Amino acid sequence: MSVLMTSCGKDFLTVRPIEDLTGNNYWQTKNDVDMFVQGLYSNFRNATMNHAFFPSTGDFRCAPINGTSGSNGASAFMNHIRYLRFNDLNGLFAQYFGTDRGYGENGDYFGFKNIRNWSRFYLLIQKANIAIYEINRMEGGILSDADRKRYVAEAVFMRNLSYFFLVRLFGDVPYYTEAYSSTAIGRSPMLDVLESIYQDMHAHYMDLPWTYEDPTLVGNKAMRGGALALMMHINMWLAGFSDTNKNQFYERVEVLGKELVEQNDGAYELLPLQRTKQIFKGRTKEGLFEIAQNFNYGELFHLSATYADYVLRAPYKYVTITKSYIHYDPAFMKKMYPESASDERKTYWFEDIYATNGDFVCLKYTNVFADENNEDNNPDDNAIVFRYADAILLRAEALAELNRDDEAKAALNMVRTRANATLVTDTGEELKDAIWWERVRELLGEGHFFYDLVRTKKVLNTDYTPATMSVSAFSQRAWTWPIDPSAYTNNPYMTPNTYWNN
Amino acid sequence: MERIYLIFIFCSLFVANVFAQQELSGIVKDEKGVGIAGVSIRVLPSGRTLGATNDGGSFKVTIPAGSTAFSFVHAAYETQSANIVSGKVYYTISMSDKSVEIETVTVGYVARKKESLTGSAVVIKADEIKDIPAANFTDLLQGRVPGMNVQLNTGTPGVRGSMSIRGLNSATVNMSGDDAYLNATSPLFVIDGVPVDEGNSFEYGFQTQGPGVSPLSMIPVEDLEEIVVLKDAQATALYGSRGAYGVILVNTKRGKSKIPIVSYQSKYFVNTIPSLRSVIGGINERRMRVNQILQNDTTYESALDLINRTPMLADSLNAYYNNSTNWQSYFYGMTLNTQQSLNISGGDQSFNYKIAPGYYKENGIVQNTGFTRYTMNTNMQYRPSNKFLMSVFMNANMVRNSFGSGNAYQQRGVATGANTTSLLPEPSIYSGSMEALASTNVMNDNKTGYANTQVQLEYEIFKGFKATSNVNFTYDNANQDKFTPEILNSGESLIYIFNSRQNKLYNRNMLQYNTTFGTEKHNLLTYFFNEVEMRGFRAEAMQLIGTGSDNIQTALSYNTRDTKGGVLDNLNTFRSASYAGNMTYQYDSKYIFELSYRLDGSSNRGSAGLWSHNPSVGLRWNLNSENFMEDVDWLSLANIRTSWGRNIVPTGSIYDAYGRYTMESTTYNGLPTVTINTSQIPNTNLEPIVTTQLNLGVELGLWGDRLMVTYENYYKQVDKELVDLFLPNILGFEKQKVNEQSIVNIGHELSLFYRPNFSNPDWKATIFANGALNKDYLTDLVGDMRQEINQHTDPNLSYIHILKRLGRNALTNILYDYRGVYQNDSDVPVNPATGLRYRMGGILGDDGFFRAGDPIFTDLNGDYVLDEQDLVFAGNSQPRFTGGFGATIQYKNWSLQPNFVFTLKRDIVNNAIANYFRAYYNPAGGGALLPIEDYNYWTPANTSADYPNPFDFRRANLINAYRYNSTLFQEDGSYLKFSSATLSYNVDRDYLQSRWNMSGLRLFLTADNVYTFSGYSGPDPELVSALGYDTSDGYPRARRFTLGLDIRF
């Protein structure tokens, strides 16, 4: 009788509200799943492109950049250029506690507090966990098995991508994968988190397609190439911070990279540099994972979010902006792009590459379709998170570390060939050095510079950065960001990043 | 005090016919003329037992001097008394068998013998309360049921006072500051066997939508038969979740007389206004302001400057202060009201009927408020054979009410306006007080229609085995039309229209088996029923601005841009299904053991566990049925009962359990996205609130039940209350609703009934008294916290914060400890380390240092700075001891019923007085001044004062001497209220019959809300919110005088 009661009672007692959707009448159709998973990408955009995220975390920290005199870049408004170059994050945040510039949304125009506050990433993680849980418990027949796996893998990708970003920002971070988690937890060791997210991604990446038939989705939704690139990055980071067993991680990178290059069914390729505008507009065969921006849909990044804003001037910007806000130390540029060496990237990607007077321009993101009559509009380009060239170079680096120099050179020269640059013939340490510089050269302005410095520990070495860290600072994790005090609220297990005394 | 004397005089009236000591004898016989042995003989008025009859029934006693009558008492016979007649020495007394009236109480939908109940049930006969006019019968229960705390905290016609059974059921405070209110935990009402939910749209909080007329105020008091209040878990468990906070059963009258009876009751009552506040008025107010400035400003020049810069003060001929109006006379007025009801009933066992039309009209003492009710209650019962019974109820009621410019609880506009005596504070137009106009000119017309039909079928399949079925349908429709003329709304009229409808279908089917076996000693009663309820609610509201003319009071406005309207988001569909069973075993009517169990499922619950389980168990020992008790003849009734039970209340909405999914405004890659609302994480493991109750009851009847004593002791624990747990920022969501808050109530209840025995049979009296002591403790807080402070969102600390700390009473005020006034500057303590005087925190400069006339607030941390570190925990807003007493005294055809209620030990925060003084903070500003000369405040001439200097306006905002959160305004709100008295006269029946052909005529006079004895300095210690705030903008309660008559044909 109780069975009868429970079964008929359940239907009787289930009420469907008509004014809003609840969890017990969501998750009923494929469209429900699609729109929720789509929301995860939107969350990632909110976590990274609503403030000066990529430039501040990846491009500017410990980079040989200077505010160009006579431009906004030299004004107090862009003091952060100097603070970031010298890794003075306390200085960076201190300016927003002063009497003249409040810490409010307006005072902190660049949204640095959103970098130290990790809650936007964790919102995405919580939602991804929910998506995975709910999709897996949906009744059969709504989704085909392949669709179900793909949606789950997309959510897994977004979750692990977020964790990877968090690890690179904060080192040890709280890690959880259960849906609707409501328990306060402390931070897990960085290497454990990385290993966990690698395993998690590895279990699901095969469910993702190499690419999508719908051209608008290419690069904008999780693809197997993006997942492979993510796992390669994870393992390079693991290798960089592991004292022993480094090779195990390099081996993984090599295997993943091999799969990416050799089995991609023609999904990915390096496009000719003449098509640079297209590459950075996005949705090409070179993009592995991108964040969508589209003026026509009203989907725009915050003005502070792009690297391009610092390195463009008229005619790539509004006519009154005659100088780029920053320029690189000429010595650094010359080391990266020697004046004598032939390299088409110098032509297609830069103007006045060694200039310090504001003529310097990096042309990677220049699709100003939005509004040419106003200053305050971003180039209408996607933000590239992982690019094919990036993955190829990671593989080259891993191969070189495994002392498989010939294969490493082959990988490296894939990228150089595209740029019509002279092929590298170095071996050993020189080859490794060449690969590192190739990454800087190829990926400048794409948010990789500082992380490459950190994971290779080259941040300790004046050859690679003008603002080196001491060994003790490095071991105290001077490469992290301070954790926002809001993390301690309602969480007794939380610990700070002590280097920043927060 | 005079009234109290009156009662004493009445009590002592029966002393008469005094005799000297002498020896008397006689015989006591039963109805057959056989002498009765063992009859104890007492003598009145002393009540002393002189002896007993012998085996033959004879007795011989020596009566003491001053005796007036005998009383003969025996357990098996009705107590008999006889007057002692001068000269008569031998008395023959005949005693009749005690008629055994089986009192039944319907508990768990089944009528049961009262002596078989193991739970706690209090029965109130409607006759005891019917003479007081009331829109809501619950108000009449005040002081009648021990442990039921009724506070008549509003005088709004038709709105009931607050009510709670056995202490505090929820420690959740909503909102904050003056607007804070407690989660309402209303008892369940079961009206003629149908559970009625007061529902969320009725009377809760200040944002009552629509007319706010509860189904309870649809029941005319005259139509009530009896009210049963079930308090403990054994009694309420069968009602399941909704019975957790007590159950109140209401039975309406049914026809039972063979001869049709037409009875008519008519009452006219006058609502008189309470004493109004005195006001200053006109030119005096200007003078006071000017004087305050001149005498208290820093310099004379500064004072002149301020006056000269304030035109209304500088110009002695200005129109503002040279007119004076006591607006209160416009707001408040005495009203004449009426209640008329007719009851036609008749029939016999096989068929009977009742038709009861009624009319109730009460105009509020505040202009433009009122409550009018039209009722038509009918029922009929048909019993063609002993096996089958059908009864049908059909009730159709309609209410029209108006709240004027206020709402169900507050008349803020009137309260503010009543202070005003002049044309200041100036309105936007030169028209006087806006509040005054609003209260009289806002048109607020609310209509509520309520239809309730019910069919009950009963069939006895074989002896002892019965099946019953009950179907009920109710529908109510509420509508509000509110029109604010353009003059009151910045030149554009405002229309608010609200419509709601609620329908409910209820069905209960029951099987019942009652059997006796084994030489009639064992009795077993079992029954099982299921209940299904479906309920829907939907409301629409519309707001229109601007109709072009005040003569056009509805229809579409021209201002369509600001027109709002639509379905309100509180629409809901609710379903519940329940299964319940009970088993009662009795051995020899002495030992009773009862088990009950109920399964409740409702559509509100989370997915984990659809059903909630409500078990209970009860034991009872009827001591007086034991053999060894037979010799104890002073003890006519004794029983002990104890029970344990649980009520499980599902909480939370479907959104709390599953989350709310919303379309995001932004797309991604041109595609729509959906997110889960991140303000609250879904909790599919939402657990129900668990109320566990232990009850111990002792009932004693002494001297032939002349004195009945009921003592009950309870322990009630409310666990898993739904509260917000704020989450760390790694979890994406802001908060989670979790079941982590517990309170415990421990209490004692005592109830006494006394029927004195008079020698003169013309006199009869019943005296009752009851009281309950309740203490609440907070035993669990959310997230392992040990204490929590409910803060007002406004960080400035002049609002009262509420402390919740484990082990303490659940709700404690946090206040500054006021210790009087500094008489002189030299009384202010000086910090020996710095040489500086004690000062206000956060203020630099000389004005921050305390000086003569400033309040003494305890410097708790000893840093010579007064700041939030110096707040103390003080006070408990929940009453500790409540109860009432009263009597019915009859002499021949006259009857007098006085009633008193009391509440002891309760802390009230008197914000009203604080506001009196705070009006003086700014003599050059708006607002109205009220006279304060009745208070002993500091002036240079009167340094030994109770209140600080109210005139030091330059420093008023720095020192904030009259801050709300000060123990200066926390007062003891104990009161004793002479709640009502009825004097009635029954016209002689024979005379009526012969002369008027009536079978009964009764005339009565009632006064209610007569007088409140209290040390409280505010107007009425009862007129405060559940959190004990007296903000003075409530609706005052009228004192009422009723003239009524009952006629029966």
Short mmCIF file of C-alpha atoms in Angstrom, two decimals, chain A residues 218 271-287 290 349 363-367 369 380-382 384 387:
data_model
loop_
_atom_site.label_atom_id
_atom_site.label_comp_id
_atom_site.label_asym_id
_atom_site.label_seq_id
_atom_site.Cartn_x
_atom_site.Cartn_y
_atom_site.Cartn_z
CA VAL A 218 33.72 26.90 -34.25
CA LEU A 271 46.25 29.88 -41.42
CA PRO A 272 48.46 32.08 -43.61
CA LEU A 273 49.46 35.27 -41.83
CA GLN A 274 47.72 37.30 -44.50
CA ARG A 275 44.54 36.13 -42.81
CA THR A 276 45.60 37.54 -39.42
CA LYS A 277 42.47 39.66 -39.16
CA GLN A 278 40.35 36.57 -39.59
CA ILE A 279 42.36 34.52 -37.11
CA PHE A 280 41.75 37.06 -34.40
CA LYS A 281 38.22 37.74 -35.45
CA GLY A 282 37.72 34.14 -34.44
CA ARG A 283 35.80 31.07 -35.60
CA THR A 284 38.66 29.82 -37.76
CA LYS A 285 40.52 26.56 -37.99
CA GLU A 286 43.29 28.06 -35.88
CA GLY A 287 41.17 28.79 -32.85
CA GLU A 290 37.71 31.56 -27.85
CA TRP A 349 51.36 41.87 -36.64
CA LEU A 363 47.73 44.43 -35.07
CA LYS A 364 46.46 41.13 -33.76
CA TYR A 365 43.06 42.47 -32.83
CA THR A 366 42.06 45.26 -35.15
CA ASN A 367 38.58 44.49 -36.36
CA PHE A 369 33.68 47.28 -37.03
CA ASP A 380 34.93 43.41 -32.56
CA ASP A 381 37.12 40.37 -32.07
CA ASN A 382 36.76 37.25 -30.01
CA ILE A 384 41.45 33.86 -28.02
CA ARG A 387 45.19 28.77 -30.34
#
